[in-house]
CSV table of N, CA, C and O in Angstrom, one decimal:
chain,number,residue,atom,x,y,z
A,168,UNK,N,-17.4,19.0,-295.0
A,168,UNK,CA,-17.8,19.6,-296.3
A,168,UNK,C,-18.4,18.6,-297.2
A,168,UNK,O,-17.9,17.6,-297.6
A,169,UNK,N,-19.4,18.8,-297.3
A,169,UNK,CA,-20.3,17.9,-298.5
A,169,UNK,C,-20.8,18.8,-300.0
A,169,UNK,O,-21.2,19.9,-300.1
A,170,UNK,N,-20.3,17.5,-301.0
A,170,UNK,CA,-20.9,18.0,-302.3
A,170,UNK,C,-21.6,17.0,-303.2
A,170,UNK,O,-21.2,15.8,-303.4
A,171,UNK,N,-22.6,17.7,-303.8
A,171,UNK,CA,-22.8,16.5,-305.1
A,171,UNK,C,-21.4,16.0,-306.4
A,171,UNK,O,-20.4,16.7,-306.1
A,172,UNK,N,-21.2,15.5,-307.0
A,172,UNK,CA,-20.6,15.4,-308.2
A,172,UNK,C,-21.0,17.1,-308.5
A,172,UNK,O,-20.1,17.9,-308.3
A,173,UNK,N,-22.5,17.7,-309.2
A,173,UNK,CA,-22.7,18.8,-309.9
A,173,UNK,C,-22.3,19.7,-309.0
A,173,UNK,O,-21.7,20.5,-309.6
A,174,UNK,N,-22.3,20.0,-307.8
A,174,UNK,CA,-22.0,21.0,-307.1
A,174,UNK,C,-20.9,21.1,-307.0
A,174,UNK,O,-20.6,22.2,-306.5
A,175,UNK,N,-19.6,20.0,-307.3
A,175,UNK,CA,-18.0,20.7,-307.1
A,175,UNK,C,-18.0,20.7,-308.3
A,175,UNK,O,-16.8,21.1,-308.4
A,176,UNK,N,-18.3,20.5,-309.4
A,176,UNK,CA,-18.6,21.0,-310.7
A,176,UNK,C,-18.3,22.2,-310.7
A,176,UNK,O,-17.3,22.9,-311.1
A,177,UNK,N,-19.6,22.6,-310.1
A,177,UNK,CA,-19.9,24.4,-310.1
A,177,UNK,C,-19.0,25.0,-309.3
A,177,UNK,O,-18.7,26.0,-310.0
A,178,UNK,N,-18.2,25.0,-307.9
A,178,UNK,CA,-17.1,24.9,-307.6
A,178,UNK,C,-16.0,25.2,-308.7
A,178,UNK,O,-15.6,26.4,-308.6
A,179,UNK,N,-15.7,24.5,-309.5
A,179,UNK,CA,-14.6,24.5,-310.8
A,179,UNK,C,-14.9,25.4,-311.3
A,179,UNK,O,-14.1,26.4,-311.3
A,180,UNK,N,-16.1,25.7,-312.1
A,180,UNK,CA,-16.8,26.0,-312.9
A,180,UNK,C,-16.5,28.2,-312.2
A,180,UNK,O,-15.7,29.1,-312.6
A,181,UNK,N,-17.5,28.1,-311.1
A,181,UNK,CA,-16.8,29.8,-310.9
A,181,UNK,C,-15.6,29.9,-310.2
A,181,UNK,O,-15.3,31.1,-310.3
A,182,UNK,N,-14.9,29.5,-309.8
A,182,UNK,CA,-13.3,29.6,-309.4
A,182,UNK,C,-12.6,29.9,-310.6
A,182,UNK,O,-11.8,30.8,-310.7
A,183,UNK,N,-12.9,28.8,-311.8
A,183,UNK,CA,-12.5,29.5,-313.1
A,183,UNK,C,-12.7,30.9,-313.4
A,183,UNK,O,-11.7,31.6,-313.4
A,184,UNK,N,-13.7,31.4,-313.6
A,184,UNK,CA,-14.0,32.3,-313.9
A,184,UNK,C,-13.2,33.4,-314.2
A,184,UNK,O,-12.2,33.3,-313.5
A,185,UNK,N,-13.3,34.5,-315.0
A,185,UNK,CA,-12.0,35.4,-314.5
A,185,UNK,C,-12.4,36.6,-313.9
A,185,UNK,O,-11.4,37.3,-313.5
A,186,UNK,N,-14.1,37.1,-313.5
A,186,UNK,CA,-13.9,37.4,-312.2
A,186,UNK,C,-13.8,37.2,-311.5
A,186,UNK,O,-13.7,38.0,-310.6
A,187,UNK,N,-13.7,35.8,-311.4
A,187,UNK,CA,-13.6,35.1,-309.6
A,187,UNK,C,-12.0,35.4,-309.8
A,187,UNK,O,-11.5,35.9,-308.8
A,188,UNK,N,-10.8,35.0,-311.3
A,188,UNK,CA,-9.7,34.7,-310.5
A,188,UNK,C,-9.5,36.6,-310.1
A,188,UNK,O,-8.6,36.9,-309.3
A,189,UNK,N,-10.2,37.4,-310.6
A,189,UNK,CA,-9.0,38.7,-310.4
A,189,UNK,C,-9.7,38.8,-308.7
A,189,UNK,O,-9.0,39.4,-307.8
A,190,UNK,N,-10.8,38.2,-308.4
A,190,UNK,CA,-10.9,38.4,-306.8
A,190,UNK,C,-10.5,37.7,-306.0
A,190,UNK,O,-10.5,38.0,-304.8
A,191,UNK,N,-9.8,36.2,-306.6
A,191,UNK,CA,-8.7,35.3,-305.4
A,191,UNK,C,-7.4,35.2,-306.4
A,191,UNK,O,-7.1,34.0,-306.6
A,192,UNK,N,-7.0,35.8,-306.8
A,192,UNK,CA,-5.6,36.2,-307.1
A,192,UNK,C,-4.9,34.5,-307.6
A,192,UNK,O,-3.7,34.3,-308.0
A,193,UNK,N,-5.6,33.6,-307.5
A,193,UNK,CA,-4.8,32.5,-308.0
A,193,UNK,C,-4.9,32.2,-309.5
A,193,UNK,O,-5.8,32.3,-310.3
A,194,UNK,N,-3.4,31.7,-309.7
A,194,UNK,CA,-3.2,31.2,-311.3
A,194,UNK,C,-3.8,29.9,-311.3
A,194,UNK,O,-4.0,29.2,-310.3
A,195,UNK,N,-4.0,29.6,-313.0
A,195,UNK,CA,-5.2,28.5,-313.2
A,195,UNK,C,-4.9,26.9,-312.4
A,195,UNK,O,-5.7,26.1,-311.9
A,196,UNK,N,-3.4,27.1,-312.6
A,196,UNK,CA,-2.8,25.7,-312.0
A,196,UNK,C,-3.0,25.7,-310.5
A,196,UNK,O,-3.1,24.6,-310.0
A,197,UNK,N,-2.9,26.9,-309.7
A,197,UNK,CA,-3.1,26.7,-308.6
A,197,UNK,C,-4.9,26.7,-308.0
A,197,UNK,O,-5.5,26.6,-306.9
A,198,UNK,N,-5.2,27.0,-309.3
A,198,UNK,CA,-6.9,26.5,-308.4
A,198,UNK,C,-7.2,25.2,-308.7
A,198,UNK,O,-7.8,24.5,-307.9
A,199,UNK,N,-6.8,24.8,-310.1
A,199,UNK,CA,-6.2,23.4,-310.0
A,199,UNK,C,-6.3,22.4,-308.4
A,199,UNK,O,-7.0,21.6,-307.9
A,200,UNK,N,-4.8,23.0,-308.0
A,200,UNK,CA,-4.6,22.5,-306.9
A,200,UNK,C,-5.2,22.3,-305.5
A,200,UNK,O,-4.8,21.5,-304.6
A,201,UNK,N,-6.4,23.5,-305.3
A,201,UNK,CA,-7.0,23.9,-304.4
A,201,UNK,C,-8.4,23.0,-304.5
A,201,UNK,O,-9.0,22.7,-303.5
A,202,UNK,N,-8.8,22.6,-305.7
A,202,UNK,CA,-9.7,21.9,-306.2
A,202,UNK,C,-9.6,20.4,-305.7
A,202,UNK,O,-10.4,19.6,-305.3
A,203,UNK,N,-8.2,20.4,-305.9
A,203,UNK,CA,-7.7,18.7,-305.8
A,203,UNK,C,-7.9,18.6,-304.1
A,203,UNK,O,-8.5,17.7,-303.6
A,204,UNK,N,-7.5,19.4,-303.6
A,204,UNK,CA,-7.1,19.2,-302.2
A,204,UNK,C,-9.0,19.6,-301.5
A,204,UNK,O,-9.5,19.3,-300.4
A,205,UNK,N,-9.4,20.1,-302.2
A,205,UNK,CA,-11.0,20.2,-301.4
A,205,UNK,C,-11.6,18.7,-301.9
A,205,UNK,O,-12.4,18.1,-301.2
A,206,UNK,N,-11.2,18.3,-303.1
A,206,UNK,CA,-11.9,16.8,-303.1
A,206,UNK,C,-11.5,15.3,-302.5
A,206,UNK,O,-11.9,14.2,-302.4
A,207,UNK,N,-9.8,16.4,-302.3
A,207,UNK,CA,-9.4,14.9,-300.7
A,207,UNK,C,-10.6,14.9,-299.8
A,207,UNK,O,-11.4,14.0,-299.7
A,208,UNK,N,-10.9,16.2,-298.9
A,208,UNK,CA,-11.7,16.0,-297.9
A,208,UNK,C,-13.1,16.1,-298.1
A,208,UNK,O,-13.7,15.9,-297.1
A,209,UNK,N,-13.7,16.2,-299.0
A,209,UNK,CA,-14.8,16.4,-299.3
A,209,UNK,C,-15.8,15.1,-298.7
A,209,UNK,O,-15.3,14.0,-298.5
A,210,UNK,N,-17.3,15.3,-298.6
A,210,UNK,CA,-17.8,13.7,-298.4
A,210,UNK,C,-18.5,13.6,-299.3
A,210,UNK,O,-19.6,14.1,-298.9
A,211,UNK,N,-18.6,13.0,-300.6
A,211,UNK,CA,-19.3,12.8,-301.6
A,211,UNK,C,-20.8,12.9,-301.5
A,211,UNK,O,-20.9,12.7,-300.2
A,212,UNK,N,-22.2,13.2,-302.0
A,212,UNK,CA,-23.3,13.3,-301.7
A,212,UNK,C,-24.0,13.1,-302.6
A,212,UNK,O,-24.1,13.9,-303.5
A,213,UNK,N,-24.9,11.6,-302.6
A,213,UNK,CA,-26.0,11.2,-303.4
A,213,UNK,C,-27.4,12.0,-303.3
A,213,UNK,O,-28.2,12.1,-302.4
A,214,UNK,N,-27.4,12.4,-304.5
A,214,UNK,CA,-29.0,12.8,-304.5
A,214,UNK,C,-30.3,11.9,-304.6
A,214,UNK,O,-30.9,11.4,-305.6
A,215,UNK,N,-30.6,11.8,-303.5
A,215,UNK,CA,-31.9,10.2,-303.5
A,215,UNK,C,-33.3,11.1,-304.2
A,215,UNK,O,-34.1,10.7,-305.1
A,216,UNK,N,-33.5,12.4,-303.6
A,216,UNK,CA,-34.5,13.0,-303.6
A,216,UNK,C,-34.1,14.7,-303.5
A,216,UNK,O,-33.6,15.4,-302.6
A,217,UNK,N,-34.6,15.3,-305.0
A,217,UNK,CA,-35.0,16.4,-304.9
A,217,UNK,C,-35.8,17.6,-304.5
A,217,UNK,O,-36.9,17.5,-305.2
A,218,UNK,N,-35.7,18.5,-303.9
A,218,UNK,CA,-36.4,18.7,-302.6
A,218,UNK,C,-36.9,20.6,-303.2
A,218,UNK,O,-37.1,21.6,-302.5
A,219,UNK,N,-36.9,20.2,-305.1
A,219,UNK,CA,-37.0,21.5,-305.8
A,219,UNK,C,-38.5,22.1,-305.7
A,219,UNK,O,-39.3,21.6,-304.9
A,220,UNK,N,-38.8,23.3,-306.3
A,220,UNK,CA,-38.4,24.7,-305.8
A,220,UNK,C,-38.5,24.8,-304.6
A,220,UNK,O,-39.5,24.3,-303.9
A,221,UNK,N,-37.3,25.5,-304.1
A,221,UNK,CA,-37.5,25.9,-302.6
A,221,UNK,C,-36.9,27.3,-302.5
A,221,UNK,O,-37.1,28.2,-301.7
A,222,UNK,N,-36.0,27.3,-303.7
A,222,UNK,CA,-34.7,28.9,-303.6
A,222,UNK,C,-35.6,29.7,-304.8
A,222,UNK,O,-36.2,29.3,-305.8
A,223,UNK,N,-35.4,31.0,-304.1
A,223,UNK,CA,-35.7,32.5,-305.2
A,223,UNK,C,-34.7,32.0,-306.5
A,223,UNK,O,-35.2,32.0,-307.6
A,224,UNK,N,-33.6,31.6,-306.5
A,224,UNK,CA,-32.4,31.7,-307.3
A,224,UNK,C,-32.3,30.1,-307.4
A,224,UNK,O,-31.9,29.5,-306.4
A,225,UNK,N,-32.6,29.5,-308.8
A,225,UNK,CA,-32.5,27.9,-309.1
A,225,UNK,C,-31.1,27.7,-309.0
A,225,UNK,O,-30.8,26.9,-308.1
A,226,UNK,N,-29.7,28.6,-309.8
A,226,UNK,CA,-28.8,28.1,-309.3
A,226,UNK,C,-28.4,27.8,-307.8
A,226,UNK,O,-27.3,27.4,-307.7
A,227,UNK,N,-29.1,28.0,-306.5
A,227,UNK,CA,-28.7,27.6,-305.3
A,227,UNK,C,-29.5,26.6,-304.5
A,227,UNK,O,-29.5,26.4,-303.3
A,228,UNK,N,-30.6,25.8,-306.0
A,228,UNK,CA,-31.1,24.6,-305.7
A,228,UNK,C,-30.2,23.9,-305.3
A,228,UNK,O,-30.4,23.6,-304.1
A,229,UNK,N,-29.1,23.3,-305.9
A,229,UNK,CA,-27.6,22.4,-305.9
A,229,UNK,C,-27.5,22.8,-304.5
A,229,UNK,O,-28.5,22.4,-303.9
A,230,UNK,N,-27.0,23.1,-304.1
A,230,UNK,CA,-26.2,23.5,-302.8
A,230,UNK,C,-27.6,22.9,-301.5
A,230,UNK,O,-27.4,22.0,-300.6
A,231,UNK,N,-28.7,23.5,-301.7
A,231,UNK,CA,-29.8,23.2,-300.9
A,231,UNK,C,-30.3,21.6,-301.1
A,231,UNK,O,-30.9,21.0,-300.3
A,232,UNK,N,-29.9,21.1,-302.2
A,232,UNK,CA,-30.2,19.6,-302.4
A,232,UNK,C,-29.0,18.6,-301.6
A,232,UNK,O,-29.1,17.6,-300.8
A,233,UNK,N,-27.9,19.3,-302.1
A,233,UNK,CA,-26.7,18.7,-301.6
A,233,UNK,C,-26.9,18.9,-299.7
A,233,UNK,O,-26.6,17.8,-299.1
A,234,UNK,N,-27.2,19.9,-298.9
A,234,UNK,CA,-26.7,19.6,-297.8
A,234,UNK,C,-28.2,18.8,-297.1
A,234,UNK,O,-28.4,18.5,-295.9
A,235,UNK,N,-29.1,18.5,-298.1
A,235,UNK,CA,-30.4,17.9,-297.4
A,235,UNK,C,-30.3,16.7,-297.3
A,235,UNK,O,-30.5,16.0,-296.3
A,236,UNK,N,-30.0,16.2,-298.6
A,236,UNK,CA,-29.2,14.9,-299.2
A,236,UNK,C,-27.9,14.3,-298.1
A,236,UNK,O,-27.6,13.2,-297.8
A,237,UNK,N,-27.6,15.5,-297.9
A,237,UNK,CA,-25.8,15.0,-296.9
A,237,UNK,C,-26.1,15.4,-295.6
A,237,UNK,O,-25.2,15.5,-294.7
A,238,UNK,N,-27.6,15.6,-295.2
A,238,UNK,CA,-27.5,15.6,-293.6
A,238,UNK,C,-27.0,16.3,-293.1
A,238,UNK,O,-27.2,16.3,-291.9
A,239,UNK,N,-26.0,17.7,-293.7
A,239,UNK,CA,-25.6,19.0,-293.3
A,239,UNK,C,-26.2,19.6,-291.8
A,239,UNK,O,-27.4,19.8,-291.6
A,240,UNK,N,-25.5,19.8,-291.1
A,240,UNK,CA,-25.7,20.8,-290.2
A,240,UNK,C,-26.2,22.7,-290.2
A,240,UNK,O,-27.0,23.4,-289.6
A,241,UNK,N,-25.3,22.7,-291.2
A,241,UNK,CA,-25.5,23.8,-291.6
A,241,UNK,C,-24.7,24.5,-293.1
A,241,UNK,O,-23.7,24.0,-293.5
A,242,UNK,N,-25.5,25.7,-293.6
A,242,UNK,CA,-24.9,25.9,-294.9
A,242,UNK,C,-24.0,27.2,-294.6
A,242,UNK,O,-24.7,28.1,-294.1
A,243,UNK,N,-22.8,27.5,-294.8
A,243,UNK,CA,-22.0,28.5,-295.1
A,243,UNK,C,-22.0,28.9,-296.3
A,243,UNK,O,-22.0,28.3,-297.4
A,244,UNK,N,-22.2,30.1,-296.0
A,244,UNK,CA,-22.5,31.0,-297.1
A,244,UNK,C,-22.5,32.5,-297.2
A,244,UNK,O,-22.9,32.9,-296.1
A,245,UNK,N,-22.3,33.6,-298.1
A,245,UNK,CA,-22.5,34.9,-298.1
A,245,UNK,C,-24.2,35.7,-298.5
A,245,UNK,O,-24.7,36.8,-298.4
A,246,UNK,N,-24.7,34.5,-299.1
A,246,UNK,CA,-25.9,34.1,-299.5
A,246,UNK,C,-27.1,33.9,-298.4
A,246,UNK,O,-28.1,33.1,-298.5
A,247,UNK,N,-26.9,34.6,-297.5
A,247,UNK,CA,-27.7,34.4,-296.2
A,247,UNK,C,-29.4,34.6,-296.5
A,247,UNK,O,-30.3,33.7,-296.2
A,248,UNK,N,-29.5,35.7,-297.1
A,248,UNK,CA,-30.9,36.0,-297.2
A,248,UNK,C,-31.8,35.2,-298.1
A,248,UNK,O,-33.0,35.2,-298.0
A,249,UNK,N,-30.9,34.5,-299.3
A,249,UNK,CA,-31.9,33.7,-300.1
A,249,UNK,C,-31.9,31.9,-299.5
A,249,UNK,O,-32.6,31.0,-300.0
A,250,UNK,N,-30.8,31.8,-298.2
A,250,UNK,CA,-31.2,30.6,-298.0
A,250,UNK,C,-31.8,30.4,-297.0
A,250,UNK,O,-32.5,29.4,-296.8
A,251,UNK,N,-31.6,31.3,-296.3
A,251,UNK,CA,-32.3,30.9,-294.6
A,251,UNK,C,-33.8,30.4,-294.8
A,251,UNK,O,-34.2,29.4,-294.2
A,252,UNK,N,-34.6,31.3,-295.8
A,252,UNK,CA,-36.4,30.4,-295.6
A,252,UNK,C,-36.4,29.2,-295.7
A,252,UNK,O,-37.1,28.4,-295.0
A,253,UNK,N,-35.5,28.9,-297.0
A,253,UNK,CA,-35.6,27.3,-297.2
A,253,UNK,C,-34.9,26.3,-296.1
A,253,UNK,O,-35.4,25.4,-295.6
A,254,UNK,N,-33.8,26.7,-295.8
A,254,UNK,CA,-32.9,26.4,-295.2
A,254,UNK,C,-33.6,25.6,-293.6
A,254,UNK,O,-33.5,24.4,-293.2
A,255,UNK,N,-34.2,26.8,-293.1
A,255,UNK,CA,-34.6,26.7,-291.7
A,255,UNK,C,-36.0,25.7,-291.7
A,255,UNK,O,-36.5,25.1,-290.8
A,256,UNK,N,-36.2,25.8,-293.2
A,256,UNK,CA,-37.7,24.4,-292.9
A,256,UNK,C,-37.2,23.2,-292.8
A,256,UNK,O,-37.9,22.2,-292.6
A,257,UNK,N,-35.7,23.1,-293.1
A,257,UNK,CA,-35.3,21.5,-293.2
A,257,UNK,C,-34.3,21.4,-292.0
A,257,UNK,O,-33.3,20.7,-291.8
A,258,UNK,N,-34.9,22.4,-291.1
A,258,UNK,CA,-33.9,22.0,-289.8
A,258,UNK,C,-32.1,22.7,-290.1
A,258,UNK,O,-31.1,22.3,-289.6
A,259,UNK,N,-32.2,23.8,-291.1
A,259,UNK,CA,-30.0,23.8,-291.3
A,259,UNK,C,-30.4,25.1,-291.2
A,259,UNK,O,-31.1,25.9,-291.9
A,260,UNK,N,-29.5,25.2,-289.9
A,260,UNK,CA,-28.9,26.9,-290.0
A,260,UNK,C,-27.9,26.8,-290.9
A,260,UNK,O,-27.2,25.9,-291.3
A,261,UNK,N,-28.2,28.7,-291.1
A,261,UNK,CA,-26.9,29.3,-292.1
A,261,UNK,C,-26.4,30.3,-291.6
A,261,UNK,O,-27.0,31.2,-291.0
A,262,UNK,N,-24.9,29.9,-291.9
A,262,UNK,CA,-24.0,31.2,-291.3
A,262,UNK,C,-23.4,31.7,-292.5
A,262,UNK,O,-23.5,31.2,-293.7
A,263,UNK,N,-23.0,32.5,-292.1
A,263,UNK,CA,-21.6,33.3,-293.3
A,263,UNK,C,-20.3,32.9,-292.8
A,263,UNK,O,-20.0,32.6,-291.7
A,264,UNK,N,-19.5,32.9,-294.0
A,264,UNK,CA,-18.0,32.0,-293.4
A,264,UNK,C,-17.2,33.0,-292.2
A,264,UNK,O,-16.0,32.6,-291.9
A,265,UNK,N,-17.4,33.8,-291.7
A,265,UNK,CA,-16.4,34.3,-290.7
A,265,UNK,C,-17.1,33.9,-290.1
A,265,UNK,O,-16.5,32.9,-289.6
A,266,UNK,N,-18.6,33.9,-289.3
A,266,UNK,CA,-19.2,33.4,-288.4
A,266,UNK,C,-18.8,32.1,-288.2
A,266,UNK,O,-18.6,31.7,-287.1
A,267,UNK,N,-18.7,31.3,-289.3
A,267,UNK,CA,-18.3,29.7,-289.6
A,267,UNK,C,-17.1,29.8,-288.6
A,267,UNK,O,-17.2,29.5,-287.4
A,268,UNK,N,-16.1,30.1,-289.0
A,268,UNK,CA,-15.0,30.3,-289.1
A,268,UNK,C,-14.6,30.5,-287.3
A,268,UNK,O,-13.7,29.7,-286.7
A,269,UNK,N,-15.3,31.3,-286.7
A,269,UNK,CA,-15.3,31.6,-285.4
A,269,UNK,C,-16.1,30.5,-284.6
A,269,UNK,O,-15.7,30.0,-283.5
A,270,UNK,N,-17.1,30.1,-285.3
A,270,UNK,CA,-17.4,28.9,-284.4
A,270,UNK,C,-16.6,27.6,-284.4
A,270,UNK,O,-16.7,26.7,-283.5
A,271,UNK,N,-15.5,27.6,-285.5
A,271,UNK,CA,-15.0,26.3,-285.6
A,271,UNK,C,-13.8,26.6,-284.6
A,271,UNK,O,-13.4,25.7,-283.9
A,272,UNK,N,-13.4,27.7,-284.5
A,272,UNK,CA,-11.9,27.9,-283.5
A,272,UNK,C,-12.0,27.9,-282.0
A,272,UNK,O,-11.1,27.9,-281.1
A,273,UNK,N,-13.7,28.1,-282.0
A,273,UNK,CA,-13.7,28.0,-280.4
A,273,UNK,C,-13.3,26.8,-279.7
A,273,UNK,O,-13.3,26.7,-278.5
């Protein structure tokens, strides 16, 4: 999993939210905790070079800078249709996380 500094920001930033908490049911302290434990494993990601406009949607510049920046394989996401064009010119498939999910348990 790779992020910029700004991108587990934004991370915090909608996890907070309180439509996000009534759709993952956790209290504040426990996203707290979930936060803490995604930035044990996380691999930090310098932005050398921004690689802007490329997304219909600026907020999913971040995300598109960070895995180009981090050499990503690929981007997981529910967001399939606004990343795949950019996505696919820099060499990174995108799945959706169950797909993710199934390829990682094979």
């Amino acid at each position: 999993m790779l992020a910029t500094p700004a991108l587990f920001l934004e991370f915090e930033d909608v996890l907070g939210r309180d439509e996000q908490r009534a759709v993952h049911g956790m209290s504040p302290e426990r996203t707290v905790a979930v936060l803490v434990g995604i930035a044990a494993i996380i691999e930090p990601v310098k932005v050398y070079y921004r690689w802007r406009p490329q997304m219909q949607d600026v907020d999913d510049e971040m995300v598109l800078d960070a895995a180009i920046n981090g050499r990503a394989d690929v981007i997981v996401t529910h967001n399939l249709r606004n990343f795949f064009p950019a996505a696919s010119a820099f060499g990174l498939r995108v799945v959706n996380p169950a797909s993710f999910v199934v390829e990682v348990l094979k």
